[in-house]
Short mmCIF file of C-alpha atoms in Angstrom, two decimals:
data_model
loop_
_atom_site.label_atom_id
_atom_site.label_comp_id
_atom_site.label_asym_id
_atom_site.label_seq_id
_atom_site.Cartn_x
_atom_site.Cartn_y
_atom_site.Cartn_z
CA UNK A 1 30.08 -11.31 23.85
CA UNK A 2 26.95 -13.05 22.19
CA UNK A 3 26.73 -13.21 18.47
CA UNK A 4 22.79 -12.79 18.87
CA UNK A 5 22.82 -9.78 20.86
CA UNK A 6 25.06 -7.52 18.38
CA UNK A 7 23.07 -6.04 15.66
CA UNK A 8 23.37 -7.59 12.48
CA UNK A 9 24.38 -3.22 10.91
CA UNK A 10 27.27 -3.66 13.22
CA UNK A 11 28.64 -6.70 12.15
CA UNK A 12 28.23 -5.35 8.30
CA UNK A 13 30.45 -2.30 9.13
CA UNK A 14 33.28 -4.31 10.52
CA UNK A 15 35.10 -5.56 7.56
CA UNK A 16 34.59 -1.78 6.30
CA UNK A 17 36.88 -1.20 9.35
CA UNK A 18 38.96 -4.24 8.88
CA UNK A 19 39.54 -3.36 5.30
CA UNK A 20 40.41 -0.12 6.06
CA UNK A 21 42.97 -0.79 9.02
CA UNK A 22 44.71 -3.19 6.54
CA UNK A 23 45.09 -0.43 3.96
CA UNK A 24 46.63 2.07 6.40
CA UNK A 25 49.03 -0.83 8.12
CA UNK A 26 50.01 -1.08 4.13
CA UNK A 27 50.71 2.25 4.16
CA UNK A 28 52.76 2.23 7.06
CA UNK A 29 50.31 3.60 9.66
CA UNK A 30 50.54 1.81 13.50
CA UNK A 31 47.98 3.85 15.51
CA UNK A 32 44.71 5.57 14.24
CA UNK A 33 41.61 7.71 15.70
CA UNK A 34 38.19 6.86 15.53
CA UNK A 35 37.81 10.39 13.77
CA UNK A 36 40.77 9.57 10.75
CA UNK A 37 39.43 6.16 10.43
CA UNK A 38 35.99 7.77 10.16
CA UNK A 39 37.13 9.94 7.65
CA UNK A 40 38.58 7.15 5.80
CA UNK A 41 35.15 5.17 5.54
CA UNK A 42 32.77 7.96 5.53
CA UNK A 43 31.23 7.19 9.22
CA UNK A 44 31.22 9.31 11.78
CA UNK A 45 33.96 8.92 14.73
CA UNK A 46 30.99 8.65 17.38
CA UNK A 47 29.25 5.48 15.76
CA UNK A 48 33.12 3.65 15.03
CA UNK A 49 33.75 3.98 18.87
CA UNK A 50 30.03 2.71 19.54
CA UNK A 51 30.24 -0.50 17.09
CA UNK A 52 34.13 -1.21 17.97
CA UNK A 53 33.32 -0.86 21.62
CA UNK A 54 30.28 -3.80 21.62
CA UNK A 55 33.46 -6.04 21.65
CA UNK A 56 35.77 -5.12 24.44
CA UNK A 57 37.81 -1.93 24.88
CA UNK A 58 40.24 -1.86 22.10
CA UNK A 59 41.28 1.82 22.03
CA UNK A 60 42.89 4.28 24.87
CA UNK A 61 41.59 7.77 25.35
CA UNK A 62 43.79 10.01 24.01
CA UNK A 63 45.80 7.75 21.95
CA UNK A 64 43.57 5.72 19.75
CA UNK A 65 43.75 2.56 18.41
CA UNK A 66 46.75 0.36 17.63
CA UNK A 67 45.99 -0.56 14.24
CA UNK A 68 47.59 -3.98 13.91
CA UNK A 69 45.83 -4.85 17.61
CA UNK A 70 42.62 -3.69 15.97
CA UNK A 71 43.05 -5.73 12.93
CA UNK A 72 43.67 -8.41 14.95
CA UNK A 73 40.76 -8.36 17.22
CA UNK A 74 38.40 -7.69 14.09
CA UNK A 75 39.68 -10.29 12.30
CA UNK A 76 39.12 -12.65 15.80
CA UNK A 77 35.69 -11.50 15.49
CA UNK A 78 34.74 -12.10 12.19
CA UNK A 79 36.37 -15.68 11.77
CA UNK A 80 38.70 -14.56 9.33
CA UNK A 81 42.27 -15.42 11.10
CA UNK A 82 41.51 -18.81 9.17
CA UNK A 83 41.04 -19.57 5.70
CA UNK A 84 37.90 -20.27 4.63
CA UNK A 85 37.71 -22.46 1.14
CA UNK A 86 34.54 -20.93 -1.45
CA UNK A 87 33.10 -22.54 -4.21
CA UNK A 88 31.99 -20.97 -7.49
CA UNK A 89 28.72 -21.98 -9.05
CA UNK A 90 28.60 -20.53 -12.78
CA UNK A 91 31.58 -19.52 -15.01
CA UNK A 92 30.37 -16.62 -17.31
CA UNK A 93 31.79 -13.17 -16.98
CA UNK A 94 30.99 -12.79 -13.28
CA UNK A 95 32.16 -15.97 -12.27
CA UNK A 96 35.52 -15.98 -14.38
CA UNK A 97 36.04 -13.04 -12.59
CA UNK A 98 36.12 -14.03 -8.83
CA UNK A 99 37.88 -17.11 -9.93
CA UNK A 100 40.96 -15.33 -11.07
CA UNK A 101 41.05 -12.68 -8.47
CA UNK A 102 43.62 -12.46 -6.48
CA UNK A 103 42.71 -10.49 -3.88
CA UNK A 104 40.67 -13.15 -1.50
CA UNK A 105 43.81 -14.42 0.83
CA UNK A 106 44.17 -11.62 2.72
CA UNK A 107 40.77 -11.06 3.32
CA UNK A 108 40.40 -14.45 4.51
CA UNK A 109 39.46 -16.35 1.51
CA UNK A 110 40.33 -18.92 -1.19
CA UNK A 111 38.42 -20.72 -4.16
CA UNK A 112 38.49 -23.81 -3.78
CA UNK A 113 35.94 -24.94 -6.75
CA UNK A 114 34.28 -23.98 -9.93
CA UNK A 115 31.14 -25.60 -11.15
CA UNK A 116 29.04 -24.58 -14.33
CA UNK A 117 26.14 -26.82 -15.67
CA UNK A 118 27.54 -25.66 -19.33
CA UNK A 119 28.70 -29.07 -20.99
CA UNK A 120 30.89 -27.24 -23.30
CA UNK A 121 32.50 -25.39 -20.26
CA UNK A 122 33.10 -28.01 -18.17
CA UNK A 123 36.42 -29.26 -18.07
CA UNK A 124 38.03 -25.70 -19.35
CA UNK A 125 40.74 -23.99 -17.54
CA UNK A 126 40.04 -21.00 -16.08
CA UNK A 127 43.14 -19.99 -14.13
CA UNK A 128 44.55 -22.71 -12.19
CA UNK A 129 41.16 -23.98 -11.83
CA UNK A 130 39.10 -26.79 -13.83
CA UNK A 131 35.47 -26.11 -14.22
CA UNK A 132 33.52 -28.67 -12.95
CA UNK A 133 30.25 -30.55 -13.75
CA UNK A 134 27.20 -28.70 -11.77
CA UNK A 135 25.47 -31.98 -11.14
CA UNK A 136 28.26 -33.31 -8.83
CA UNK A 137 28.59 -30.00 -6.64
CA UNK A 138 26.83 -31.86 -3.89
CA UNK A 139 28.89 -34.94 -3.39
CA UNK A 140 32.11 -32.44 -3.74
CA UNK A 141 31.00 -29.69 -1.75
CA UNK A 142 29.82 -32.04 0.87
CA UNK A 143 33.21 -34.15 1.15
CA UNK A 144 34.88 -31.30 0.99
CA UNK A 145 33.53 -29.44 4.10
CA UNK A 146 32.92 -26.20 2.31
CA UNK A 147 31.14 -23.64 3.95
CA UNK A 148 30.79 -20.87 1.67
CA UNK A 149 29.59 -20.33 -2.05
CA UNK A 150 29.16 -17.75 -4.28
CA UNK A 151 26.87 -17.60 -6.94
CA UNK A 152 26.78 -16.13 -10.24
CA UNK A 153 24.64 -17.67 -12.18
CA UNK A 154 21.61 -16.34 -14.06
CA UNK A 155 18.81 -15.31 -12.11
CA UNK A 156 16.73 -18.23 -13.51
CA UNK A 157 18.98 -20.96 -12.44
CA UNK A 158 20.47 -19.25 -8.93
CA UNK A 159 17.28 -20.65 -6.65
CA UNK A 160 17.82 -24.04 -7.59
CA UNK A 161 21.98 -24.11 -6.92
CA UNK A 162 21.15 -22.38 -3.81
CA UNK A 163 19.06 -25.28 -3.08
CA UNK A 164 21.78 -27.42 -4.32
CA UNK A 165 24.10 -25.70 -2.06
CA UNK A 166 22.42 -25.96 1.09
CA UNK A 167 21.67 -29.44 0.76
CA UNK A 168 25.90 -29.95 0.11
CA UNK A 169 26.13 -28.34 3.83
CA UNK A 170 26.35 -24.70 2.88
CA UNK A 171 26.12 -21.75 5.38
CA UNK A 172 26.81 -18.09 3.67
CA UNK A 173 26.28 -17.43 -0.12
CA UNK A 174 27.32 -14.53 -2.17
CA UNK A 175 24.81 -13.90 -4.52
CA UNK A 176 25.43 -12.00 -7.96
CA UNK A 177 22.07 -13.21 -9.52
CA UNK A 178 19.71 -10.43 -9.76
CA UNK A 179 17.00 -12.61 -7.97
CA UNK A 180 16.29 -12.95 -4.28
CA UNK A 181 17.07 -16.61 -3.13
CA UNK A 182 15.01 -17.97 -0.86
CA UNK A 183 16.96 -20.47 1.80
CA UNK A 184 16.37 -22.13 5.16
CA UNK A 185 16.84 -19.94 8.67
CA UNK A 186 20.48 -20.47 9.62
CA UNK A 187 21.88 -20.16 6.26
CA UNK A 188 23.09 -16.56 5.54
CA UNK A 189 23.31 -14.68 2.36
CA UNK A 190 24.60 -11.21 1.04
CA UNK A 191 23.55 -10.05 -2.24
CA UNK A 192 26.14 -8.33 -4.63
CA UNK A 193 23.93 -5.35 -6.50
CA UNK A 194 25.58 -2.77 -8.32
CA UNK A 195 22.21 -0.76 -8.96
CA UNK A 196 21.74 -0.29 -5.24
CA UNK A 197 24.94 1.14 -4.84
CA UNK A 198 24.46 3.42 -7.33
CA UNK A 199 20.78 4.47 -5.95
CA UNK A 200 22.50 5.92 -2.65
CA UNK A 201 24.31 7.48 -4.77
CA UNK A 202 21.86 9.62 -6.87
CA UNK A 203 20.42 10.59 -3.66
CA UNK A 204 23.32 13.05 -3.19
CA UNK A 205 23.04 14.17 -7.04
CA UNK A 206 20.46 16.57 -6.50
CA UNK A 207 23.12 19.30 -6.98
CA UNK A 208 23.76 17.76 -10.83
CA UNK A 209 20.87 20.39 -11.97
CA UNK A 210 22.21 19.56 -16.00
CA UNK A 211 21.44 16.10 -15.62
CA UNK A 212 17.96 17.01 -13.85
CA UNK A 213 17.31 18.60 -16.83
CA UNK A 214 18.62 16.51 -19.17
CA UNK A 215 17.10 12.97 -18.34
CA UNK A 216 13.11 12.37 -19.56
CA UNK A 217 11.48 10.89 -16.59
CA UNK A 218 10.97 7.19 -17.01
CA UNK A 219 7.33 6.30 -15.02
CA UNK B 1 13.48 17.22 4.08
CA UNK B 2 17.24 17.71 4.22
CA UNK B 3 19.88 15.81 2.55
CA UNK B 4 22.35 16.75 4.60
CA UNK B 5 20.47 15.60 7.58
CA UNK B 6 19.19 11.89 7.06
CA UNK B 7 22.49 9.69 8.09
CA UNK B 8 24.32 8.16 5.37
CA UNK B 9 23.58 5.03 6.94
CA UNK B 10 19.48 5.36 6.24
CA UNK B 11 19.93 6.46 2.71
CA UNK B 12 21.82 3.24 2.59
CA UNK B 13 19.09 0.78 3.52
CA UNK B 14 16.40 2.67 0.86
CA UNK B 15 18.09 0.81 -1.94
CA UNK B 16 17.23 -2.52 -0.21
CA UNK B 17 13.84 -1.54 0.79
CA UNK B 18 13.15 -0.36 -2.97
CA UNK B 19 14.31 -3.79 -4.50
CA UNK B 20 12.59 -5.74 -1.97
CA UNK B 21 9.13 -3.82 -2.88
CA UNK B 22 10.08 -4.20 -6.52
CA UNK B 23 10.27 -7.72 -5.94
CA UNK B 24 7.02 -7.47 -4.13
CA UNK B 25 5.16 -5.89 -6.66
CA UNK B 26 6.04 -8.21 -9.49
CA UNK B 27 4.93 -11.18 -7.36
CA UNK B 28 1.50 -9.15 -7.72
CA UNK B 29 1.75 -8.12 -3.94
CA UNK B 30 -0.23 -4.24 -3.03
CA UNK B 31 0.54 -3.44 0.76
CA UNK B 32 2.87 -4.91 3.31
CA UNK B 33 3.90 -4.44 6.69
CA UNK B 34 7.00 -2.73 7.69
CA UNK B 35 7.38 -6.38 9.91
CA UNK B 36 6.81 -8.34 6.06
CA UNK B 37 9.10 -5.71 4.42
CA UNK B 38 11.80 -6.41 7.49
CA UNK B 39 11.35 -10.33 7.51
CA UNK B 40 11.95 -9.77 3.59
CA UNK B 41 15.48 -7.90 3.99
CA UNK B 42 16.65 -9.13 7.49
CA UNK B 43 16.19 -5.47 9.12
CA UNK B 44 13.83 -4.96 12.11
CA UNK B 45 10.46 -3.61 11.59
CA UNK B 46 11.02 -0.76 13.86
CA UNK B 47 14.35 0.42 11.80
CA UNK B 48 12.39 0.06 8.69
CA UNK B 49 9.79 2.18 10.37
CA UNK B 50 11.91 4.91 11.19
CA UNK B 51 14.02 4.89 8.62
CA UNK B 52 10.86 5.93 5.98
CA UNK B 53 9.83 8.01 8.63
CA UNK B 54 13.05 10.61 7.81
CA UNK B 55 11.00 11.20 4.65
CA UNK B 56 7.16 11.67 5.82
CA UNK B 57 3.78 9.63 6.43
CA UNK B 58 3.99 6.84 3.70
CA UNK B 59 2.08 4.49 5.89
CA UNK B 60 -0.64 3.84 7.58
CA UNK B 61 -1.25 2.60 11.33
CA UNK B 62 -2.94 -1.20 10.99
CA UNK B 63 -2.75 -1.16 6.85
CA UNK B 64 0.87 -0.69 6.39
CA UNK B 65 2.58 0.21 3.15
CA UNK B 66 0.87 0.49 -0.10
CA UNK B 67 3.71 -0.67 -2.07
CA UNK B 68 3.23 1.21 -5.59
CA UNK B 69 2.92 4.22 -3.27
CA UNK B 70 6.36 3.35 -1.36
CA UNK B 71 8.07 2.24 -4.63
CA UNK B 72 7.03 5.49 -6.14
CA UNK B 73 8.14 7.94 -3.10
CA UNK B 74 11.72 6.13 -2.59
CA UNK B 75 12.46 6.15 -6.60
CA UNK B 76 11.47 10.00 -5.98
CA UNK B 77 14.08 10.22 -3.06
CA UNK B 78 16.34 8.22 -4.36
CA UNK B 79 16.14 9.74 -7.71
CA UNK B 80 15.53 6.95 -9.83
CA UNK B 81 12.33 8.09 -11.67
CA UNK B 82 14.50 9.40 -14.26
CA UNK B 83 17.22 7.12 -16.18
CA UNK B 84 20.56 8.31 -14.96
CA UNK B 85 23.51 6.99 -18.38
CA UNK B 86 26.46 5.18 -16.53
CA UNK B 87 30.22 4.89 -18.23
CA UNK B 88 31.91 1.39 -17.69
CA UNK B 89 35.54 1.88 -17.68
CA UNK B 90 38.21 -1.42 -17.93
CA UNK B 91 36.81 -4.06 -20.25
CA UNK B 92 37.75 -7.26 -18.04
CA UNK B 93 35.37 -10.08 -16.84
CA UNK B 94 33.67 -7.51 -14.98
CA UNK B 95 33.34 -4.91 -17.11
CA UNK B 96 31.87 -6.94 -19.82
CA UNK B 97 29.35 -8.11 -17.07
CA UNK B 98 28.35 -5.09 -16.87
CA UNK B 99 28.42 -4.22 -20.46
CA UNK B 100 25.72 -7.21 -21.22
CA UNK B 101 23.82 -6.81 -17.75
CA UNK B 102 20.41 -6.38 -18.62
CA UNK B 103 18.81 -5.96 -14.88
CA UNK B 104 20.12 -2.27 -14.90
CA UNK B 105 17.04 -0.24 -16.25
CA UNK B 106 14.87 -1.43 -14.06
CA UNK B 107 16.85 0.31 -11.41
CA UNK B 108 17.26 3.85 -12.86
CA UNK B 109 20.60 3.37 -14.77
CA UNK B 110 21.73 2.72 -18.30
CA UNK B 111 25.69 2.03 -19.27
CA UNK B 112 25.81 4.52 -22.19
CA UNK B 113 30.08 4.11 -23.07
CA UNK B 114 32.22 1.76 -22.54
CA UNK B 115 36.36 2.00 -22.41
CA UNK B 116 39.31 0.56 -22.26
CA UNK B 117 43.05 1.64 -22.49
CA UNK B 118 44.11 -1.65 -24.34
CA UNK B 119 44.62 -1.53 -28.03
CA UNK B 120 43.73 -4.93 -28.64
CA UNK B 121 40.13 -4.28 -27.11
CA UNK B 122 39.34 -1.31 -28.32
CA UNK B 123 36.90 -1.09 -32.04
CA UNK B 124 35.89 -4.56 -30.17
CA UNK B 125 31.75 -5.35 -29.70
CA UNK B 126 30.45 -6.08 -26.40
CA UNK B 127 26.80 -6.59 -26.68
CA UNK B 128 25.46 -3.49 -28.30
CA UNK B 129 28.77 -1.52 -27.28
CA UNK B 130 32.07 -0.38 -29.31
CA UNK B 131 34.59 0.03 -26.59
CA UNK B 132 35.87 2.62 -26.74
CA UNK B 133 39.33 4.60 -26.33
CA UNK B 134 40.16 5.44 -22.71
CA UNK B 135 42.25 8.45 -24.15
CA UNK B 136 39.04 9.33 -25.34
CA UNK B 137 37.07 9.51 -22.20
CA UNK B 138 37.13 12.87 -20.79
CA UNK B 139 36.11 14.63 -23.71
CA UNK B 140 33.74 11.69 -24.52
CA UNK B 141 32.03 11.74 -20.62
CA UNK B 142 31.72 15.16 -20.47
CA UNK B 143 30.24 16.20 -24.32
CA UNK B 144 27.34 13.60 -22.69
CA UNK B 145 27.15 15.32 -19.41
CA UNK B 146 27.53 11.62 -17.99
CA UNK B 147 27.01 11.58 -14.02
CA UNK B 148 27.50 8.05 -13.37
CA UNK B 149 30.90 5.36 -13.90
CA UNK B 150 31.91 1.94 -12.80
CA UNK B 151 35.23 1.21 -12.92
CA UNK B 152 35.97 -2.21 -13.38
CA UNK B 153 40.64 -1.61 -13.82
CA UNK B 154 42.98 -3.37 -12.14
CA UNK B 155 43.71 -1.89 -9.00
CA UNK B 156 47.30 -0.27 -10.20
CA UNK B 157 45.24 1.95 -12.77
CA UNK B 158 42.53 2.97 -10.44
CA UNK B 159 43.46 6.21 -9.04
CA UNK B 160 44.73 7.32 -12.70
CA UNK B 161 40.97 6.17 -14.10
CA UNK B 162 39.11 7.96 -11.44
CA UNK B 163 41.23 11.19 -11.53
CA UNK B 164 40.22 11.57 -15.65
CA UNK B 165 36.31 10.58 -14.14
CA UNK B 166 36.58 13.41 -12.01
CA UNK B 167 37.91 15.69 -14.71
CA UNK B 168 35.30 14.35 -16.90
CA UNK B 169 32.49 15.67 -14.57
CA UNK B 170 31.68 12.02 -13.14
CA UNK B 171 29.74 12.56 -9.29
CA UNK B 172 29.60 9.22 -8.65
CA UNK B 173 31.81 5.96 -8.48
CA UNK B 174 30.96 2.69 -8.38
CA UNK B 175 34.67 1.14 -7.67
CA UNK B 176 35.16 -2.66 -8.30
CA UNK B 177 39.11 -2.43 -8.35
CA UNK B 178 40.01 -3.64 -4.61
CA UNK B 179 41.75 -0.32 -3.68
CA UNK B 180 40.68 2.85 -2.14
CA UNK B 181 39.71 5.44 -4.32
CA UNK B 182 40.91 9.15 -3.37
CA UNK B 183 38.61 11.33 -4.88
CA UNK B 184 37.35 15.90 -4.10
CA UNK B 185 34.68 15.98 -1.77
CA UNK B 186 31.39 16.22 -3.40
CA UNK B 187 32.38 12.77 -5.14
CA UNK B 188 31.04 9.83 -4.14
CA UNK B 189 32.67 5.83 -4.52
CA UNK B 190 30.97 2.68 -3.68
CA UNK B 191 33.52 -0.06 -3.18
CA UNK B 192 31.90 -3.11 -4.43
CA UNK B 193 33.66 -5.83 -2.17
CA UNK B 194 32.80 -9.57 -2.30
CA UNK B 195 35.26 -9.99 0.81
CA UNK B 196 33.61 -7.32 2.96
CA UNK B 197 30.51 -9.71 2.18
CA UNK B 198 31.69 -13.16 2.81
CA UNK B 199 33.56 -11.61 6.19
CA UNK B 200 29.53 -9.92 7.57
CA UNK B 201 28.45 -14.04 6.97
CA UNK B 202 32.00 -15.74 8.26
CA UNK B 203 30.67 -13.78 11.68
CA UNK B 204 27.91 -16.26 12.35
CA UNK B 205 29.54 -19.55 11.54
CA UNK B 206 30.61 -20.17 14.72
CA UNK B 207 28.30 -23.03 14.89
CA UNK B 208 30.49 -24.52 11.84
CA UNK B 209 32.43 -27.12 14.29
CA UNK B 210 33.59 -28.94 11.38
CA UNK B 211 34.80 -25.63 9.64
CA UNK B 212 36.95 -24.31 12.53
CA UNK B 213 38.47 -27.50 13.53
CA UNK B 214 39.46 -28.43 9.60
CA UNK B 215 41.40 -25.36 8.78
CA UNK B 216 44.20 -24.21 9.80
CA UNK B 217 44.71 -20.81 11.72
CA UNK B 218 47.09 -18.62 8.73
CA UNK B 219 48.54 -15.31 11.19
#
């Protein structure tokens, strides 16, 4: 198995799986079909057996897939059967937001720091975290062998943290900004975008004639 | 052209293609290459090429894309050359992001309501928004022939919101509580998931010695 020979689609619908798997073993579940977990994240049986089968032969004819196996194995494969510690870089509404969810330990995930350049943030609570001072994220981030960020600052400030970032030794950022950042090869990053999700969306609305007729083009 | 034909998967990608020319364009850019357009967005020139390709000619052999052209044909496809209102539901963090976010017109979308089911929020400002009462909603939603919601709950009142969005007329979900949504078919949810994110990136840090020797395996 070599990272650079798996297409890059693949590896994006594997924690689809993975977060799926965990839901059903929540509910109970032990053994799945390509088909029901198809129908559980909207992609066809054919292409889960494809992209699950780039990484060894997890499944039996006729019986499917053990589902905590699976889990197992995808979460082998994507790194996450470790913690990894994030850092936070802005604390408006975005920002407050990811540092008081809850929901990152079983994915894989923990915060581990919150930076704003706001001097009348800096120093708040927010949750059981301190915000800290933007202008010592590198010495911090650096000592503390941090690998990945997210960032939720406004679009005019996210290129320079994510310069910031990768000089503090950062590999993956999730970015909220509505900007595209511009970093070195080697350093990865996903952009969070509400509006595209909604775009494949509309594409199925051409049924909605009312709102077809309702909307005034905007050109 | 057939919506029922071009894989989910495609109509995916056209989102990313369309912000990428956006992008383009403002930077004062005309025509690019489907290998530009794929070195902007990390996919291969050859997907990009056959994934317009579902839709007609748009370019041409040895002068690529014009990109006002492209912009125009995937906001056509994608149905974005009209302004689509949204409904925000759950006034948290993230729901007052997305109250105040002003990046969304741009795209094709508008929030038009906003609501919440606590008494101490609702009659409240956010931005240019009342929020509303969530009791409210269905009539509310559906007297504006709204399409469109983001729900932005707590995961334990997820299901409940959705099932009055559905009631309410609402085709299309964007779902930022981390549970699965069960919805009719014909409705559509995008799960907005900063995990399913962070694990695509945690993939490629194998090369990140220091990272997987500093933490400790949690099974």
């Amino acid at each position: 198995m070599n990272a650079d020979k798996i297409p890059d689609i693949i590896i994006g619908r594997l924690p689809v799986y993975l977060r799926a798997l965990q839901r059903m073993s929540e509910k109970g579940m032990k053994t799945t079909s390509s088909q029901e977990l198809g129908d559980y994240v909207g992609i066809s049986a054919a292409q889960i057996r494809k992209d699950i089968s780039q990484f060894g032969e997890f499944g039996k004819q006729g019986t499917g897939y053990s589902i905590p196996f699976l889990i197992e194995k995808l979460r082998e494969i994507l790194k996450v059967n470790q913690m990894w510690d994030m850092v936070v870089v802005g604390v408006g509404d975005v920002g407050r937001a990811l540092a008081r969810y809850g929901g990152f330990a079983e994915r894989g995930f923990r915060v581990a720091m919150i930076f704003d350049a706001d001097p009348s943030k800096i120093g708040q609570k927010v949750g059981e975290f301190t915000i800290e001072d933007a202008s010592d994220l590198i010495e911090r981030v650096r000592a503390a062998k941090i690998r990945l960020a997210m960032v939720a600052v406004p679009a005019s400030a996210a290129q320079a943290v994510a310069d910031m970032l990768v000089q503090a030794g950062i590999k993956a950022i999730v970015n909220y900004a509505p900007t595209v950042l511009s970093v070195p090869s080697g350093i990865h990053v996903q952009h969070i975008d509400p509006s595209a999700h909604l775009q494949r969306m509309t594409y199925y609305l051409n049924g909605s004639v009312v709102a077809a007729q309702a909307r005034v083009p905007v050109r």
